[in-house]
Amino acid sequence: MFLAHLTPVESSIFSLLAVVSLLLAFVMLGSHWLENYVYAFAVESWLIAILSAAVGYFGHYPELYEIAILTALFRGLVLPYLLMHIVRRLNVKREIHAVIQRASGLVIGSLLVIFAFVLATHVSRDVAAAGNIAILALTVMLSMKLIGFFMLAARDEAVSQILALLVLENGIFLGSQILIPGMPILIEIVLLFDLLIVVACFVVLVRYLVVHAGTTSSRQLKRLVG
Amino acid sequence: MAETLLVVLFLAPAFAAGVSRLLHRARVAEYATVIASFASLGASIALLFALRHGPIQYWRGYIIGDDLGAWVMLCVTLVYALSSIHAVGYMRLLQEEERLPQFYALFSGFALTMLAACVMNNVGVYWIAIELTTLISTFLVGFEREAESTEAAWKYIIVVSAGISLALLGTVLYYWGGTFVLGPTYKMTWSALQTAAPHVASPLLLLSFLLVLVGYGTKAGLVPMHTWLPDAHSESPAPVSAMLSGALLNTAMLGIVRFLGIMNATAIRSLSHAAVIGFGILSFVISVLFISRQTGVKRLMAYSSVEHIGVQALGFGFGGVLGTAGALYHMLNHSLNKSLMFFGAGNAMRRYETKEMGGIRQVLTAFPVTGCLWLAGAVAIAGAPPFALFLSEFTILRAGLAGRYRWVVFVFAVFLIVVFVSFLSHFRRMYFGRPAEGEVKRQPYGVWRAVPMWLAFVPLLILGLWWPEGLWHEFSKIAIQLGMSLR
């Protein structure tokens, strides 16, 4: 097992990258400016790419280098570029209606991280080979998931919702690099392309929304109820 | 033999999609789609026979042909064939002649992704196939480009992608659990997970299962993850609604059932069955409450889909040969019946030019023959004999009484009465209520929109009177393969 024989240096590199990615999710929670979300997402993706490369180097999984390059290229450059394009085109700079204030959002985010930590320790209690790094990876994975869902619920703008979805997937990417670096490469490559298609879809849909519903805020989507 | 059938099954819709897209002729696209859909229907029926001697694998184990997958493919191709006939008549009414080829290309592409999901042996690739069905059907849901359908498409893609990402997390955790048994790198097939699962620690396994249940449950429309479903099903064109309801929900249910099969060999078997039963009864009760207060005709059908997915979940949750057979039979019957209901609803919507049931009156005067079919369909979907849904629901009730969850069966039975009363009271008003103004004139609709209703109705009646012996063997075989019969 790769996780079982990590040197302290290796595990601290992995932990650092995972924790900083989690902090970037908090940057998204603490800001209402759409541009900040996109930058935070781009940096987060770069960190995940570096993590892939690091896991590939220390764990001798050469195919992870390709994944690192693809992650950096698609999630670090193409997706943020497309999203920035949408943000500029739509002429919305920030979330206008705050369902939950930024400060309370941060507090809720940290509560979610604590919940994720409790869940991660509980789940890996009976797993013999799981060390601290596995618990950390699980915690980060679950908390990015929870924070992503929280953002989906608390934000109205279409772009924020797309970003929240991407944060959901980033969490899985990050966790799976550490937990299962041997996962067949096919899946991860297709995942990257899949995301690209998703964003293409979203670009079209956001355009539809502007033309037909007149707004990109989900607050106005009230025609279909009951 | 089976290999050729699989090739036909996949080439036919791919060919129809290609022809529709490239030739860009509306009439050509219509006929190509109808022919392709019947070719794949024929292939899927033959495949059930060809797989008699057990499951087979192709393409380095990425493709699997097994009885469960073949059964779901039969349901999918059946709805694909019926709705492609209905689409010919229905889509011509929308005055979108220019965009029709694009519609048919998407329509066949949608069928293709659903069929692909049924034969995927790799758990991750199955996830990708399900995600692809979402991507393609989003454009079908938003096809009419009105504010409502755009809103529905947006909700659909956001809610379902978010939900399905939970299933991906669950899949990753399953793989991680498997690495402690099978080593750091292995092929993530259903059978590999089945081998590994009994040796994985229970808390991890339970978390993984709940995540995939909620994830694929979102796609299958289980309450409380169903919020996208009434919008998407009511705002898309009628043939697409039938495909979403009769075919897509089954392919997502397939994932849940396969994972339940994996859990059957583990220590937390009864806990995972209880979780499925919980979601099933919740979906049933909540959707029945929404049915009783519904005003939109297609939203009524959409909530009825949630109800029947709940019934299927109950059947698989109760388990045993009886529960599994009932749920699988219910899958086919629901596909037939819901296609009939959506075709009728689409026809009525076009005739009266309203989505509200309040505007639809004196249906029998407007359509004497197909009106009768639609009414008989409503009686059938409410679970009354002599139609097929009665048989399958009754089998599921019997399975429930044999197990530990008797109280669920009583709740189920009470709400079956509620759904019968409320569904038929909506239909009574539509058929015999006084119109608000003027006379309702007779207006026959073309053969394209009447034939699929007959084609759905006749088997529904036959299957209600006679449960073929061969199907019973097929279902028990699937139940044994899934390990459902273990106690």
PDB file of C-alpha atoms in Angstrom, chain A residues 1-3 61 119 122-130 134-135 138 141-142 145 149 152 157-159 161-162 165 168-169 171-173 175-176 179-184 186-187 190-191 194 197-198 200-202 204-206 208-209 212-213 216 218 220-226, chain B residues 62 99 122-125 127-128 131-132 135-136 138-139 142-143 145-155 157-158 161-169 171-173 175-177 179-180 183-188 201-204 207 211 230-232 234-235 290 294 299 303:
ATOM      1  CA  MET A   1       0.000   0.000   0.000  1.00  0.00           C
ATOM      2  CA  PHE A   2       1.191   3.424  -0.978  1.00  0.00           C
ATOM      3  CA  LEU A   3      -0.350   5.250   1.985  1.00  0.00           C
ATOM      4  CA  TYR A  61       2.443   6.196 -10.641  1.00  0.00           C
ATOM      5  CA  LEU A 119     -17.556  11.291   9.783  1.00  0.00           C
ATOM      6  CA  HIS A 122     -15.746   7.186  12.229  1.00  0.00           C
ATOM      7  CA  VAL A 123     -15.573   5.639   8.779  1.00  0.00           C
ATOM      8  CA  SER A 124     -11.851   4.877   8.842  1.00  0.00           C
ATOM      9  CA  ARG A 125     -11.837   3.617  12.446  1.00  0.00           C
ATOM     10  CA  ASP A 126     -12.134  -0.009  11.420  1.00  0.00           C
ATOM     11  CA  VAL A 127      -9.946   0.320   8.346  1.00  0.00           C
ATOM     12  CA  ALA A 128      -6.587  -0.978   9.489  1.00  0.00           C
ATOM     13  CA  ALA A 129      -4.391   0.563   6.819  1.00  0.00           C
ATOM     14  CA  ALA A 130      -5.822   4.080   7.120  1.00  0.00           C
ATOM     15  CA  ALA A 134      -6.176   9.041   4.750  1.00  0.00           C
ATOM     16  CA  ILE A 135      -8.364  10.652   7.418  1.00  0.00           C
ATOM     17  CA  LEU A 138     -11.445  11.925   3.553  1.00  0.00           C
ATOM     18  CA  MET A 141     -13.116  15.399   0.325  1.00  0.00           C
ATOM     19  CA  LEU A 142     -16.286  15.323   2.418  1.00  0.00           C
ATOM     20  CA  LYS A 145     -18.585  18.229  -0.897  1.00  0.00           C
ATOM     21  CA  PHE A 149     -23.790  21.828  -1.470  1.00  0.00           C
ATOM     22  CA  LEU A 152     -25.513  25.613  -4.172  1.00  0.00           C
ATOM     23  CA  GLU A 157     -26.386  33.446  -9.483  1.00  0.00           C
ATOM     24  CA  ALA A 158     -26.028  30.883 -12.269  1.00  0.00           C
ATOM     25  CA  VAL A 159     -22.230  31.263 -12.309  1.00  0.00           C
ATOM     26  CA  GLN A 161     -24.050  27.488  -8.975  1.00  0.00           C
ATOM     27  CA  ILE A 162     -21.793  26.197 -11.753  1.00  0.00           C
ATOM     28  CA  LEU A 165     -20.839  22.062  -8.819  1.00  0.00           C
ATOM     29  CA  LEU A 168     -18.160  19.324  -5.527  1.00  0.00           C
ATOM     30  CA  GLU A 169     -16.117  17.546  -8.195  1.00  0.00           C
ATOM     31  CA  GLY A 171     -13.349  17.533  -3.683  1.00  0.00           C
ATOM     32  CA  ILE A 172     -13.665  14.083  -5.240  1.00  0.00           C
ATOM     33  CA  PHE A 173     -10.619  14.666  -7.450  1.00  0.00           C
ATOM     34  CA  GLY A 175      -9.526  12.877  -2.290  1.00  0.00           C
ATOM     35  CA  SER A 176      -9.193  10.208  -4.939  1.00  0.00           C
ATOM     36  CA  LEU A 179      -6.785   7.546  -1.439  1.00  0.00           C
ATOM     37  CA  ILE A 180      -6.781   5.609  -4.690  1.00  0.00           C
ATOM     38  CA  PRO A 181      -3.896   6.709  -6.919  1.00  0.00           C
ATOM     39  CA  GLY A 182      -4.163   3.376  -8.706  1.00  0.00           C
ATOM     40  CA  MET A 183      -7.679   4.018  -9.981  1.00  0.00           C
ATOM     41  CA  PRO A 184      -7.708   3.213 -13.682  1.00  0.00           C
ATOM     42  CA  LEU A 186      -9.450   5.935 -18.211  1.00  0.00           C
ATOM     43  CA  ILE A 187     -11.968   7.167 -15.706  1.00  0.00           C
ATOM     44  CA  VAL A 190     -13.013  10.881 -19.177  1.00  0.00           C
ATOM     45  CA  LEU A 191     -13.948  12.847 -16.068  1.00  0.00           C
ATOM     46  CA  ASP A 194     -16.973  15.199 -19.045  1.00  0.00           C
ATOM     47  CA  ILE A 197     -18.919  19.092 -21.828  1.00  0.00           C
ATOM     48  CA  VAL A 198     -20.771  20.126 -18.694  1.00  0.00           C
ATOM     49  CA  ALA A 200     -20.306  23.797 -22.660  1.00  0.00           C
ATOM     50  CA  CYS A 201     -23.839  22.858 -21.676  1.00  0.00           C
ATOM     51  CA  PHE A 202     -23.912  25.477 -19.016  1.00  0.00           C
ATOM     52  CA  VAL A 204     -25.639  27.447 -23.657  1.00  0.00           C
ATOM     53  CA  LEU A 205     -28.088  27.256 -20.801  1.00  0.00           C
ATOM     54  CA  VAL A 206     -26.957  30.491 -19.246  1.00  0.00           C
ATOM     55  CA  TYR A 208     -31.001  30.648 -22.785  1.00  0.00           C
ATOM     56  CA  LEU A 209     -31.721  31.943 -19.328  1.00  0.00           C
ATOM     57  CA  HIS A 212     -35.935  33.768 -22.050  1.00  0.00           C
ATOM     58  CA  ALA A 213     -36.151  34.092 -18.319  1.00  0.00           C
ATOM     59  CA  THR A 216     -29.445  34.492 -14.352  1.00  0.00           C
ATOM     60  CA  SER A 218     -32.328  31.284  -9.653  1.00  0.00           C
ATOM     61  CA  GLN A 220     -36.518  34.410 -10.282  1.00  0.00           C
ATOM     62  CA  LEU A 221     -37.198  30.788 -11.263  1.00  0.00           C
ATOM     63  CA  LYS A 222     -40.601  30.553  -9.679  1.00  0.00           C
ATOM     64  CA  ARG A 223     -42.887  29.557 -12.511  1.00  0.00           C
ATOM     65  CA  LEU A 224     -42.813  25.832 -11.802  1.00  0.00           C
ATOM     66  CA  VAL A 225     -43.912  25.010  -8.289  1.00  0.00           C
ATOM     67  CA  GLY A 226     -46.102  22.413  -6.619  1.00  0.00           C
TER      68      GLY A 226
ATOM     69  CA  TYR B  62     -15.904  -3.327 -20.207  1.00  0.00           C
ATOM     70  CA  ARG B  99     -35.165  22.094 -35.766  1.00  0.00           C
ATOM     71  CA  ASN B 122     -17.172  -0.838 -15.096  1.00  0.00           C
ATOM     72  CA  VAL B 123     -18.825   1.042 -12.232  1.00  0.00           C
ATOM     73  CA  GLY B 124     -17.087   4.312 -13.157  1.00  0.00           C
ATOM     74  CA  VAL B 125     -18.069   4.078 -16.818  1.00  0.00           C
ATOM     75  CA  TRP B 127     -21.490   6.698 -13.879  1.00  0.00           C
ATOM     76  CA  ILE B 128     -20.235   8.460 -17.003  1.00  0.00           C
ATOM     77  CA  GLU B 131     -24.031  11.667 -16.664  1.00  0.00           C
ATOM     78  CA  LEU B 132     -24.178  11.628 -20.480  1.00  0.00           C
ATOM     79  CA  LEU B 135     -26.303  16.140 -20.754  1.00  0.00           C
ATOM     80  CA  ILE B 136     -28.274  15.048 -23.808  1.00  0.00           C
ATOM     81  CA  THR B 138     -31.186  18.605 -20.881  1.00  0.00           C
ATOM     82  CA  PHE B 139     -31.408  19.897 -24.439  1.00  0.00           C
ATOM     83  CA  GLY B 142     -35.405  22.725 -23.032  1.00  0.00           C
ATOM     84  CA  PHE B 143     -36.301  22.031 -26.656  1.00  0.00           C
ATOM     85  CA  ARG B 145     -37.271  27.224 -25.687  1.00  0.00           C
ATOM     86  CA  GLU B 146     -40.032  28.820 -23.672  1.00  0.00           C
ATOM     87  CA  ALA B 147     -39.324  30.396 -20.321  1.00  0.00           C
ATOM     88  CA  GLU B 148     -40.837  27.428 -18.472  1.00  0.00           C
ATOM     89  CA  SER B 149     -38.943  24.751 -20.344  1.00  0.00           C
ATOM     90  CA  THR B 150     -35.684  26.668 -19.944  1.00  0.00           C
ATOM     91  CA  GLU B 151     -36.316  26.937 -16.228  1.00  0.00           C
ATOM     92  CA  ALA B 152     -37.037  23.197 -16.090  1.00  0.00           C
ATOM     93  CA  ALA B 153     -33.854  22.367 -18.029  1.00  0.00           C
ATOM     94  CA  TRP B 154     -31.745  24.508 -15.733  1.00  0.00           C
ATOM     95  CA  LYS B 155     -33.167  22.938 -12.571  1.00  0.00           C
ATOM     96  CA  ILE B 157     -29.055  19.836 -14.920  1.00  0.00           C
ATOM     97  CA  ILE B 158     -28.128  21.552 -11.635  1.00  0.00           C
ATOM     98  CA  SER B 161     -25.433  16.852 -11.608  1.00  0.00           C
ATOM     99  CA  ALA B 162     -25.121  17.777  -7.952  1.00  0.00           C
ATOM    100  CA  GLY B 163     -26.893  14.601  -6.917  1.00  0.00           C
ATOM    101  CA  ILE B 164     -24.976  12.340  -9.239  1.00  0.00           C
ATOM    102  CA  SER B 165     -21.655  13.712  -7.948  1.00  0.00           C
ATOM    103  CA  LEU B 166     -22.575  12.042  -4.648  1.00  0.00           C
ATOM    104  CA  ALA B 167     -22.775   8.757  -6.514  1.00  0.00           C
ATOM    105  CA  LEU B 168     -19.261   9.370  -7.849  1.00  0.00           C
ATOM    106  CA  LEU B 169     -18.007   9.956  -4.307  1.00  0.00           C
ATOM    107  CA  THR B 171     -18.064   4.896  -6.141  1.00  0.00           C
ATOM    108  CA  VAL B 172     -14.618   6.232  -5.159  1.00  0.00           C
ATOM    109  CA  LEU B 173     -15.176   5.078  -1.579  1.00  0.00           C
ATOM    110  CA  TYR B 175     -13.030   1.414  -4.822  1.00  0.00           C
ATOM    111  CA  TRP B 176     -10.989   2.539  -1.813  1.00  0.00           C
ATOM    112  CA  GLY B 177     -12.620  -0.138   0.318  1.00  0.00           C
ATOM    113  CA  THR B 179      -8.087  -1.745  -2.418  1.00  0.00           C
ATOM    114  CA  PHE B 180      -7.655  -3.332   1.036  1.00  0.00           C
ATOM    115  CA  GLY B 183      -4.676  -4.578  -3.975  1.00  0.00           C
ATOM    116  CA  PRO B 184      -4.091  -0.946  -5.009  1.00  0.00           C
ATOM    117  CA  THR B 185      -5.026  -1.405  -8.689  1.00  0.00           C
ATOM    118  CA  TYR B 186      -7.859  -3.531  -9.971  1.00  0.00           C
ATOM    119  CA  LYS B 187     -10.637  -3.409 -12.542  1.00  0.00           C
ATOM    120  CA  MET B 188     -13.634  -1.779 -10.935  1.00  0.00           C
ATOM    121  CA  ALA B 201     -15.327  -2.475   7.223  1.00  0.00           C
ATOM    122  CA  SER B 202     -19.046  -1.879   7.745  1.00  0.00           C
ATOM    123  CA  PRO B 203     -19.081   1.908   8.455  1.00  0.00           C
ATOM    124  CA  LEU B 204     -17.160   2.616   5.240  1.00  0.00           C
ATOM    125  CA  LEU B 207     -21.397   5.370   3.862  1.00  0.00           C
ATOM    126  CA  LEU B 211     -23.917   7.960  -1.114  1.00  0.00           C
ATOM    127  CA  PRO B 230     -42.044  17.223 -12.082  1.00  0.00           C
ATOM    128  CA  ASP B 231     -40.585  20.267 -13.847  1.00  0.00           C
ATOM    129  CA  ALA B 232     -38.534  18.369 -16.421  1.00  0.00           C
ATOM    130  CA  SER B 234     -43.978  18.399 -17.504  1.00  0.00           C
ATOM    131  CA  GLU B 235     -42.126  20.945 -19.626  1.00  0.00           C
ATOM    132  CA  PHE B 290     -48.921  15.848  -4.457  1.00  0.00           C
ATOM    133  CA  GLN B 294     -52.343  18.571  -8.628  1.00  0.00           C
ATOM    134  CA  ARG B 299     -47.312  17.312 -13.590  1.00  0.00           C
ATOM    135  CA  TYR B 303     -45.738  12.761  -9.736  1.00  0.00           C
TER     136      TYR B 303
END
